[in-house]
Short mmCIF file of C-alpha atoms in Angstrom, two decimals:
data_model
loop_
_atom_site.label_atom_id
_atom_site.label_comp_id
_atom_site.label_asym_id
_atom_site.label_seq_id
_atom_site.Cartn_x
_atom_site.Cartn_y
_atom_site.Cartn_z
CA LEU J 3 -15.59 13.86 -8.25
CA ILE J 4 -16.77 14.32 -11.81
CA MET J 5 -14.64 12.98 -14.65
CA SER J 6 -15.83 13.49 -18.21
CA ASP J 7 -19.56 13.46 -17.31
CA LYS J 8 -19.10 10.45 -15.02
CA VAL J 9 -19.90 10.77 -11.33
CA ILE J 10 -17.74 8.80 -8.90
CA SER J 11 -18.80 8.20 -5.32
CA VAL J 12 -16.43 6.98 -2.62
CA ARG J 13 -17.73 5.36 0.57
CA THR J 14 -15.86 3.80 3.46
CA ARG J 15 -16.92 0.95 5.73
CA LYS J 16 -15.42 -1.04 8.61
CA PHE J 17 -13.57 2.10 9.67
CA MET J 18 -11.31 1.67 12.67
CA THR J 19 -8.53 3.55 14.40
CA ASN J 20 -5.40 1.49 14.95
CA ARG J 21 -3.37 3.28 17.64
CA LEU J 22 -0.61 0.64 17.70
CA LEU J 23 0.23 1.25 14.04
CA ALA J 24 -0.57 4.99 14.21
CA ARG J 25 -3.20 4.85 11.50
CA LYS J 26 -6.86 4.77 10.58
CA GLN J 27 -7.93 1.90 8.36
CA CYS J 28 -11.03 1.09 6.35
CA ILE J 29 -12.45 -0.58 3.29
CA VAL J 30 -13.18 1.78 0.40
CA ASP J 31 -16.10 1.18 -1.97
CA VAL J 32 -16.01 3.19 -5.18
CA ASN J 33 -19.02 3.54 -7.47
CA HIS J 34 -18.05 4.50 -11.00
CA PRO J 35 -20.88 3.61 -13.38
CA GLY J 36 -19.92 3.78 -17.03
CA SER J 37 -16.16 4.01 -16.47
CA ALA J 38 -13.63 1.19 -16.45
CA GLY J 39 -11.89 2.12 -13.23
CA VAL J 40 -10.78 5.04 -11.13
CA SER J 41 -7.18 6.07 -10.55
CA LYS J 42 -5.88 5.77 -7.00
CA ALA J 43 -4.84 9.43 -7.17
CA ASP J 44 -8.49 10.44 -7.62
CA ILE J 45 -9.64 8.20 -4.76
CA LYS J 46 -6.81 9.50 -2.55
CA GLU J 47 -7.90 13.08 -3.29
CA LYS J 48 -11.50 12.24 -2.32
CA ILE J 49 -10.50 10.47 0.91
CA ALA J 50 -8.14 13.31 1.90
CA LYS J 51 -11.06 15.72 1.61
CA MET J 52 -13.43 13.33 3.40
CA TYR J 53 -11.20 12.79 6.45
CA LYS J 54 -9.52 16.22 6.37
CA VAL J 55 -6.02 14.79 5.80
CA SER J 56 -3.42 17.53 5.35
CA ASP J 57 -0.79 15.39 3.57
CA PRO J 58 -2.20 12.96 0.96
CA GLY J 59 1.18 11.16 1.03
CA THR J 60 0.11 9.53 4.31
CA ILE J 61 -2.77 7.73 2.55
CA SER J 62 -2.07 4.24 1.24
CA LEU J 63 -4.58 2.59 -1.11
CA PHE J 64 -4.20 -1.00 -2.26
CA GLY J 65 -5.96 -4.25 -3.11
CA PHE J 66 -8.65 -2.80 -5.37
CA LYS J 67 -10.87 -5.36 -7.03
CA LEU J 68 -13.43 -4.57 -9.70
CA ALA J 69 -16.88 -6.12 -9.23
CA PHE J 70 -18.08 -8.40 -12.00
CA GLY J 71 -19.96 -6.30 -14.54
CA GLY J 72 -17.92 -3.21 -13.63
CA GLY J 73 -19.13 0.06 -12.20
CA LYS J 74 -18.03 -0.79 -8.67
CA SER J 75 -14.70 -1.55 -7.03
CA SER J 76 -13.47 -1.94 -3.49
CA GLY J 77 -10.10 -1.98 -1.77
CA PHE J 78 -8.25 -1.03 1.40
CA CYS J 79 -7.26 2.36 2.71
CA LEU J 80 -4.73 3.20 5.42
CA ILE J 81 -4.43 6.77 6.65
CA TYR J 82 -1.29 7.20 8.72
CA ASP J 83 -0.92 9.94 11.34
CA ASP J 84 2.35 11.26 9.84
CA MET J 85 5.07 10.44 7.30
CA ALA J 86 7.34 8.98 10.00
CA SER J 87 4.79 6.28 10.78
CA VAL J 88 4.32 5.59 7.05
CA LYS J 89 8.06 4.94 6.76
CA LYS J 90 8.05 2.85 9.94
CA PHE J 91 5.03 0.60 9.42
CA GLU J 92 4.27 0.46 5.70
CA PRO J 93 5.87 -2.53 3.90
CA LYS J 94 8.80 -1.70 1.63
CA TYR J 95 7.01 -2.69 -1.59
CA ARG J 96 4.13 -0.33 -0.83
CA GLN J 97 6.60 2.45 0.02
CA VAL J 98 8.10 1.90 -3.44
CA ARG J 99 4.61 2.25 -4.96
CA LEU J 100 4.05 5.46 -3.00
CA GLY J 101 7.39 6.76 -4.31
CA LEU J 102 9.09 6.92 -0.90
CA LEU J 103 11.76 4.31 -1.72
CA GLU J 104 13.69 3.18 -4.75
CA ALA J 105 13.18 -0.44 -5.80
CA SER J 106 16.33 -2.49 -5.25
CA GLN J 107 17.53 -3.98 -8.51
CA THR J 108 19.50 -7.16 -7.86
CA ALA J 109 19.82 -9.77 -10.56
CA ARG J 110 17.71 -12.87 -10.02
CA LYS J 111 20.77 -15.12 -10.38
CA GLN J 112 22.68 -13.13 -7.74
CA ARG J 113 19.77 -13.44 -5.30
CA LYS J 114 19.57 -17.19 -5.85
CA GLU J 115 23.34 -17.66 -5.44
CA ARG J 116 23.32 -15.65 -2.19
CA LYS J 117 20.39 -17.71 -0.89
CA ASN J 118 22.17 -20.98 -1.67
CA ARG J 119 25.42 -19.78 -0.05
CA ALA J 120 23.45 -18.83 3.06
CA LYS J 121 21.95 -22.33 3.23
CA LYS J 122 25.44 -23.75 3.77
CA VAL J 123 26.20 -21.75 6.95
CA ARG J 124 24.48 -21.35 10.31
CA GLY J 125 23.95 -18.63 12.88
CA THR J 126 25.51 -15.20 12.68
CA LYS J 127 27.65 -16.14 9.66
CA LYS J 128 24.43 -16.14 7.61
CA ALA J 129 24.06 -12.37 8.03
CA LYS J 130 27.63 -11.87 6.85
CA ILE J 131 26.91 -13.79 3.64
CA GLN J 132 23.58 -12.03 3.15
CA GLY J 133 25.44 -8.73 3.31
CA LYS J 134 23.14 -7.16 5.87
#
């Protein structure tokens, strides 16, 4: 991938197939000399081409850390078999990042009050207070 005269190379290591979670997982190393960082969209595009993924929405990239001195970053990549398994296994906060869910907006005070009310009851009554 060439961005404004800068070449970016993407390599994967520790690749494994996780049948239980219906995904392939690996660590992604990105070389980007001379540029501050690479967008996840660009990396996703590269990985989709590399592993012949038909739907780039099934790729989840996270945990990218830039090496000291720049020019190199690494993070995690999960390639799910289909969208159903993404919705089933991917944590809610990462689904929000992927744009599959809307973030729930509850006031901090409301959350705290609900938590404290739940502390006062036991068993199945807790769920009733939690509203779930």
